[in-house]
Coordinates of C-alpha atoms in Angstrom, one line a residue:
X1 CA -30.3 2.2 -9.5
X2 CA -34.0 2.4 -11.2
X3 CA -37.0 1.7 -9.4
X4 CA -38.1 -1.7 -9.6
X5 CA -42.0 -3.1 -8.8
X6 CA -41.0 -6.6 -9.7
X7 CA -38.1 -9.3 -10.0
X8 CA -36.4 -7.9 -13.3
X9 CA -34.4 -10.2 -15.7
X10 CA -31.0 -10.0 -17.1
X11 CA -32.2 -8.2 -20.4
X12 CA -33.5 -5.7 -17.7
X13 CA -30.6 -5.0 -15.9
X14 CA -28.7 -4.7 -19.3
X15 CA -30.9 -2.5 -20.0
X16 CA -30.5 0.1 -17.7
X17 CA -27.2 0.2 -18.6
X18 CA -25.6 1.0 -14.9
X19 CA -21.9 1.3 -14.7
X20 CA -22.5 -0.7 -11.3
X21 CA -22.8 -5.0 -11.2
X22 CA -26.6 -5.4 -10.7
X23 CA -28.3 -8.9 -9.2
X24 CA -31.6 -9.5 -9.5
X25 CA -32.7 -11.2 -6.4
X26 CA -36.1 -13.5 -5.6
X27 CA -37.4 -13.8 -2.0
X28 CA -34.8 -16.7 -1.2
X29 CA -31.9 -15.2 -2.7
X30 CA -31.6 -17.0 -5.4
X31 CA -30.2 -15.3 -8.3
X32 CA -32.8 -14.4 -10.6
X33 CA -31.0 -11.7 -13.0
X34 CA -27.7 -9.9 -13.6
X35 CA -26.2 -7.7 -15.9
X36 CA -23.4 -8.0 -18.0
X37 CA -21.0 -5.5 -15.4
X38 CA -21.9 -8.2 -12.5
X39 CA -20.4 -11.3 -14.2
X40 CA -17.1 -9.4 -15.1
X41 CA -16.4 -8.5 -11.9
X42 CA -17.3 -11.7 -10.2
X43 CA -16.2 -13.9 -12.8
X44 CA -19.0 -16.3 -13.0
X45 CA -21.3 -16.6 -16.5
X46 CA -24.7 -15.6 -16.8
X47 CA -25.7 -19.3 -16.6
X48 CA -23.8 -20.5 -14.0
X49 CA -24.8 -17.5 -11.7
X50 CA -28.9 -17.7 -12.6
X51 CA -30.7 -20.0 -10.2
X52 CA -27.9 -20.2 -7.4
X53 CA -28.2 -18.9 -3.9
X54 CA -26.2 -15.5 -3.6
X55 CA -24.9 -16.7 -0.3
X56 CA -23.2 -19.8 -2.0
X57 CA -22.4 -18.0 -5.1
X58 CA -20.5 -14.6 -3.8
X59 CA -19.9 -15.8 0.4
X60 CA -20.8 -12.2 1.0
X61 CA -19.6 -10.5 4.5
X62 CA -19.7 -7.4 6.2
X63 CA -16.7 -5.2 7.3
X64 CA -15.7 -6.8 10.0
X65 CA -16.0 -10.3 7.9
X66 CA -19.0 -11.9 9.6
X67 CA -20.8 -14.3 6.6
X68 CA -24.1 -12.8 5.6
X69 CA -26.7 -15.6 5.2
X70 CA -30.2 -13.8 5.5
X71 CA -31.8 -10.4 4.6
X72 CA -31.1 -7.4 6.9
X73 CA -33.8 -7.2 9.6
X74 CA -35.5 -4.3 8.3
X75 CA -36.3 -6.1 4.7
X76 CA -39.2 -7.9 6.7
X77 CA -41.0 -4.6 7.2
X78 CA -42.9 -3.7 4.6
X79 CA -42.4 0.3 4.4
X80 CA -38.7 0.0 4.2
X81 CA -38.0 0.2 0.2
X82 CA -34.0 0.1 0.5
X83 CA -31.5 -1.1 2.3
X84 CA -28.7 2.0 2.9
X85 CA -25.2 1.5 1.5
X86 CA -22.4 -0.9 3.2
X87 CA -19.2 -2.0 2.7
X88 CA -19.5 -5.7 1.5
X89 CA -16.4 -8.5 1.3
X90 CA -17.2 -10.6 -1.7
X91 CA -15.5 -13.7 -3.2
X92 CA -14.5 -13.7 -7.0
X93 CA -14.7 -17.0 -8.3
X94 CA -10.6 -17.0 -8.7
X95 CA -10.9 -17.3 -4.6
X96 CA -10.1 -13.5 -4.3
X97 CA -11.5 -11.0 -2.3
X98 CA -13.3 -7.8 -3.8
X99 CA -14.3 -4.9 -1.9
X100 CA -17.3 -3.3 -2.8
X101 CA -19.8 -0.9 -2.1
X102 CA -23.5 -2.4 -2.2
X103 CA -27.0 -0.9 -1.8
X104 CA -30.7 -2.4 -2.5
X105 CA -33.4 -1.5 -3.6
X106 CA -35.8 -4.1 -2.5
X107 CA -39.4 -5.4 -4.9
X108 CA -42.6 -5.9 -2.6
X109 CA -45.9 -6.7 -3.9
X110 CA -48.7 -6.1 -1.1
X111 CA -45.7 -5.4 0.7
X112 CA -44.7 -8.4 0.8
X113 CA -40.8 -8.8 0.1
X114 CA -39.9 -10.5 -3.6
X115 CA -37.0 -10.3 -3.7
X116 CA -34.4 -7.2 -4.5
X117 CA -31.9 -5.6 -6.8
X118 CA -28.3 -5.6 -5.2
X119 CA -25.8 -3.4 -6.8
X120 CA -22.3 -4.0 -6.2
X121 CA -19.1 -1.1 -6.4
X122 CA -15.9 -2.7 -6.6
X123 CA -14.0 0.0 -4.5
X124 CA -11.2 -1.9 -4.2
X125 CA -10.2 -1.3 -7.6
X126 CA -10.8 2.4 -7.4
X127 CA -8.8 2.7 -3.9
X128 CA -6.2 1.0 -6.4
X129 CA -6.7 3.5 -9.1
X130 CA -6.7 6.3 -6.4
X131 CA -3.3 5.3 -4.4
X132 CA -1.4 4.8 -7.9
X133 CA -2.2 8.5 -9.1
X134 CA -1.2 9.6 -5.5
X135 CA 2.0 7.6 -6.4
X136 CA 2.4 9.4 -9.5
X137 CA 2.0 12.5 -8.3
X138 CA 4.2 12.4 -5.5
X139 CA 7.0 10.7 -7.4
X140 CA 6.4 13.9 -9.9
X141 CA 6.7 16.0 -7.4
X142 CA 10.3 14.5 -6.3
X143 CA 11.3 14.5 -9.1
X144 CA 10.8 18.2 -10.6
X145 CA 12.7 19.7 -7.4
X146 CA 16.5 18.1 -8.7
X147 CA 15.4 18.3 -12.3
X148 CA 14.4 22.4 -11.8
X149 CA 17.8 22.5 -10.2
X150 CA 20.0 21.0 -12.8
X151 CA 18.4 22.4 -15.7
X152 CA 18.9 25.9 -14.3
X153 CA 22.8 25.4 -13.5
X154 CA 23.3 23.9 -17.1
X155 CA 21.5 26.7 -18.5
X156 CA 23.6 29.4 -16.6
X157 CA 26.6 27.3 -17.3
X158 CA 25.5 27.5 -21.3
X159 CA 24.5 30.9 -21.8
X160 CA 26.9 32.5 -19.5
X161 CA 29.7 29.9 -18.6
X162 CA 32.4 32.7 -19.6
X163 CA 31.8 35.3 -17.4
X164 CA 31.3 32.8 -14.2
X165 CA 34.5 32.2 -12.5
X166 CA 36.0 28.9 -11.9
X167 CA 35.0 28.9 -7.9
X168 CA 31.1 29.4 -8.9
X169 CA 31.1 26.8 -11.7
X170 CA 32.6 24.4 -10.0
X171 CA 30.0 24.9 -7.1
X172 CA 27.6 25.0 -10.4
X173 CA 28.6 21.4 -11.0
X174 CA 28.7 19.8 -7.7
X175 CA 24.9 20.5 -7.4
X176 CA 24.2 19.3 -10.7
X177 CA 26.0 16.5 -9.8
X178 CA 24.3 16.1 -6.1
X179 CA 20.9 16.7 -7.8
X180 CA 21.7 13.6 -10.5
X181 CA 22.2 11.6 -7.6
X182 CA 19.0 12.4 -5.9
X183 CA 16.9 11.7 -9.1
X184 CA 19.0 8.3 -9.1
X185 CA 18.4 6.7 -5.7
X186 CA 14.7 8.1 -6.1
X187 CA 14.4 5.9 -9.7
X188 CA 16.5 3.0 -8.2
X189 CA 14.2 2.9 -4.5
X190 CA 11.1 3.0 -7.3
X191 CA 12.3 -0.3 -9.1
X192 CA 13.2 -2.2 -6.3
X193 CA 9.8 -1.9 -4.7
X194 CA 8.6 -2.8 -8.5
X195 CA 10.8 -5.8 -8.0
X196 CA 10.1 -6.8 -4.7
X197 CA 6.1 -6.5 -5.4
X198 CA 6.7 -8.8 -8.3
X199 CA 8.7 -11.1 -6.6
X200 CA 11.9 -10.8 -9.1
X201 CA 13.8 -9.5 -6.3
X202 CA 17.2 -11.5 -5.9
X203 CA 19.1 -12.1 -2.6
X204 CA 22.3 -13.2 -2.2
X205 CA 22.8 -15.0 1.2
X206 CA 25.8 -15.4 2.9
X207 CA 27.3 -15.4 6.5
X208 CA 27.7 -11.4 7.2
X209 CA 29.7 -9.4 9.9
X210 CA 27.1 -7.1 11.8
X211 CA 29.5 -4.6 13.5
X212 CA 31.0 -4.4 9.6
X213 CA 27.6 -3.8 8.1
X214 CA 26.7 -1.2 10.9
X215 CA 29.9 0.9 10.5
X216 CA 29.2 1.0 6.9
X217 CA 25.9 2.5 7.2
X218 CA 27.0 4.7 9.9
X219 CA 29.6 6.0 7.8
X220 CA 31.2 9.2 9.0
X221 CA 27.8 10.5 11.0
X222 CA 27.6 10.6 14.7
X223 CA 26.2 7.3 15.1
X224 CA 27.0 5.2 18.9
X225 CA 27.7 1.8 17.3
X226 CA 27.6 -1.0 19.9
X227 CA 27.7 -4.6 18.4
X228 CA 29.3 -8.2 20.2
X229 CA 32.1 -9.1 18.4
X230 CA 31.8 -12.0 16.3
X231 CA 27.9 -11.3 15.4
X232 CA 27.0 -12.3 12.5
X233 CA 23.8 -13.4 10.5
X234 CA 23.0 -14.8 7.3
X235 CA 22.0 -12.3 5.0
X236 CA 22.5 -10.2 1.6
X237 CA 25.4 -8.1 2.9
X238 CA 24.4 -5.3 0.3
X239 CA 20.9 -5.2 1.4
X240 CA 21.7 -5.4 5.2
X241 CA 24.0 -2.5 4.6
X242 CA 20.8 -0.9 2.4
X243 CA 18.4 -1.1 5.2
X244 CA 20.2 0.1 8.2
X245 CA 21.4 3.1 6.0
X246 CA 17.7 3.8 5.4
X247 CA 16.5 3.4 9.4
X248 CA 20.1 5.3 10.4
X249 CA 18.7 8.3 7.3
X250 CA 15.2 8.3 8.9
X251 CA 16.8 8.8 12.4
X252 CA 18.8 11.6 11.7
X253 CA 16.2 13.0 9.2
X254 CA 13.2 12.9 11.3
X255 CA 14.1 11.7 15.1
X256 CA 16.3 13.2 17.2
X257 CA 19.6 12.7 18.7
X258 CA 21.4 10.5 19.9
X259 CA 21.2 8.0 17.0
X260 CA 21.9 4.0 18.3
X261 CA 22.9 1.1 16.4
X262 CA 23.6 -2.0 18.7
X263 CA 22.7 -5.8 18.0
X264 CA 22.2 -9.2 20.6
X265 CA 21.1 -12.3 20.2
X266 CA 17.6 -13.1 20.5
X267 CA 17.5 -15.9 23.0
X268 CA 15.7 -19.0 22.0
X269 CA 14.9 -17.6 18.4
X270 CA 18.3 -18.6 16.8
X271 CA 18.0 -14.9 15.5
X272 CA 20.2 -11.8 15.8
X273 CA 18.5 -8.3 16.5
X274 CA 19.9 -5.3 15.4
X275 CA 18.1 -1.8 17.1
X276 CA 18.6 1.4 15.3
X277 CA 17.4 4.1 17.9
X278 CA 17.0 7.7 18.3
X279 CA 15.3 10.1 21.1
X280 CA 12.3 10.9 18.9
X281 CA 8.9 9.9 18.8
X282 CA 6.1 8.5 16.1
X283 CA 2.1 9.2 17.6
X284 CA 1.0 6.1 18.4
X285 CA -2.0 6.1 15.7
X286 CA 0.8 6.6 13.1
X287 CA 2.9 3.7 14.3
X288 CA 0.4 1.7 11.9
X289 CA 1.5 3.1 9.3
X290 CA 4.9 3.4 9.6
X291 CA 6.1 0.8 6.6
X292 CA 3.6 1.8 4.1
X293 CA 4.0 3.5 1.0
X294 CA 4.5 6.9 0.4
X295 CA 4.8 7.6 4.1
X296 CA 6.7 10.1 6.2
X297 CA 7.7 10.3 9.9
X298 CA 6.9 14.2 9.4
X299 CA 4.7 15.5 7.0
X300 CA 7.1 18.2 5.8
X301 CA 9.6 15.5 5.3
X302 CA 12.0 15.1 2.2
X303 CA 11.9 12.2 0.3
X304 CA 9.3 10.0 -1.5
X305 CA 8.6 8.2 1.8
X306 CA 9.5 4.7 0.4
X307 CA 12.5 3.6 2.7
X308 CA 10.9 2.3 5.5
X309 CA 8.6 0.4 2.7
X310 CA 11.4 -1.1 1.1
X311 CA 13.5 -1.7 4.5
X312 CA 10.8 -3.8 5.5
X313 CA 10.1 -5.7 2.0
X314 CA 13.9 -6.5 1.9
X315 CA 13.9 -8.0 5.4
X316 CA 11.0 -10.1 4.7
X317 CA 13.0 -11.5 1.8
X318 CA 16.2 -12.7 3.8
X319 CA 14.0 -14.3 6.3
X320 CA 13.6 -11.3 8.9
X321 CA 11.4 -9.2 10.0
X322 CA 11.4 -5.3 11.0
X323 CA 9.5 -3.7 13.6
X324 CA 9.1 -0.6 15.2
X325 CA 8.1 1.2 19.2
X326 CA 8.2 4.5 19.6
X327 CA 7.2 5.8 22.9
X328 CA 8.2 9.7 25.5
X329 CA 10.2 7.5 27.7
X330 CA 12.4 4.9 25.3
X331 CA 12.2 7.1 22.1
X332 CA 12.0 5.2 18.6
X333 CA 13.3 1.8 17.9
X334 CA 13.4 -0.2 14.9
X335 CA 14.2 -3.8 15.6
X336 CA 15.6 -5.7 12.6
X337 CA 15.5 -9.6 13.3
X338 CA 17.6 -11.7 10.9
X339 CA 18.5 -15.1 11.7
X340 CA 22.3 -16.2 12.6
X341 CA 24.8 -17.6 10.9
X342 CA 25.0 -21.3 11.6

């Protein structure tokens, strides 16, 4: 930000040319200048932004979302030249949120305070920009493991099919084939979360069998299956099957045995709860981030780390929710609630 020694204009913070949204600032916050980077990012014209109080205009609050209504204390004293870098909450004229970083350089004449240049970050964008190439390069990375694989078994099979006997090549095949299937559930878990964030995900609702959807994602694994007869919820039965599979996977992938699957009523809710639980256990300052994006139960973990994400997102959608406790004495639980059939 350049140094200031009075109030500059709009031409002036043009000028500069600072990839950061400057406001000029007069003694009572009215807005006295901006550049051109400051009315794209909060959406307001030059004109309607000149001559309002910042307050009004931008409803500016600290981290922990108290409003900000006056100068910092130490703006009153006169050797004090800046105010250090925050995080600031400010409102975009749509009625969003943006997150930005903000520092001032304040103008004194006399040392008296004038009035000050704000200049405004929007981080929130760049955490955006920052988490989608982390996306991309962990979907990358999931994907060149199968794709390595199958292109080296069809080349073998190519260049020297005819001197491999028929026991290897079939072996050959089966992990080509195995490998396909990886690449697909990794593609097809990618566009549903694509669909679900964009809200074209469809769900077909209907009055489902809980001991039958609970044997189906057990399948043939070692899975102690204890549900009421006669429980049943309304729900996709697809996507029911689709997240127990993916809380039974992430038992047997990263807890440790037994593996549970049982379901009760939730008195006085009208819901049914179905626990999937295993003896492991989750630190409790991960249990935060248990359903986001891209995250694994242990860091040397297969997978993109997207099922829990998508368990959750797929609940929310039929009406339930999904939560988890993980603790030494009751292991890890993930509680699905879904609300019974009529």
């Amino acid at each position: 930000m350049p140094a200031v020694h009075d109030v500059p204009d709009s031409a002036a913070l043009d000028a500069s040319r600072s990839p950061d949204a400057l406001v000029a600032l007069d003694a009572d916050r009215r807005v006295v200048g901006v550049n051109h980077e400051f009315t794209r990012l909060v959406g307001f014209d030059a004109d309607l932004a000149l001559g309002s109080d910042f307050c009004d205009l931008c409803s500016p609050r600290d981290a922990d979302g108290t409003p900000l209504r006056d100068w910092p204390p130490s703006a009153r004293l006169g050797c004090v030249r800046a105010m250090p870098s925050l995080e600031l909450d400010i409102t975009h004229r749509g009625g969003r949120t943006l997150k930005t970083l903000a520092a001032a350089r304040y103008v004194r004449r006399d040392g008296e305070l004038r009035g000050a240049v704000l200049s405004l970050r929007d981080i929130g964008q760049r955490r955006l920009e920052t988490a989608a190439a982390q996306a991309v390069a962990t979907v990358s990375h999931e994907l060149r493991a199968p794709l390595t694989g199958v292109r080296g078994f069809a080349s073998l099979l190519l260049q020297r099919g005819g001197d491999i006997d028929a026991a290897q090549r079939h072996e050959m095949l089966e992990q080509i084939v195995a490998e396909s299937e990886r690449m697909s559930r990794l593609v097809a878990e990618l566009l549903d979360v694509s669909r679900l964030e964009a809200g074209r995900m469809t769900f077909r609702v209907e009055d489902v069998d809980v001991a039958a959807a609970c044997a189906a994602a057990a399948g043939t694994r070692d899975v102690g299956v204890s549900v009421p007869p006669g429980t049943r919820v309304s729900a996709d039965r697809d996507k029911l099957v689709r997240i127990l599979t993916n809380l039974v996977d992430n038992a047997f992938n990263y807890g440790r045995p037994p593996v549970t699957v049982s379901a009760a009523a939730s008195a006085g809710t009208g819901a049914v709860e179905v626990v999937v639980a295993d003896r492991g256990t989750i630190p409790a300052e991960a249990l935060g981030r248990v359903f986001g994006k891209f995250w694994h139960r242990d860091a040397a973990g297969a997978g993109v780390g997207l099922g829990l994400y998508l368990a959750r997102g797929l609940a929310a959608g039929m009406g339930g929710t999904l939560s988890v406790t993980s603790g030494a004495a009751t292991g890890t639980r993930f509680t699905l609630a879904l609300p019974a059939s009529a």
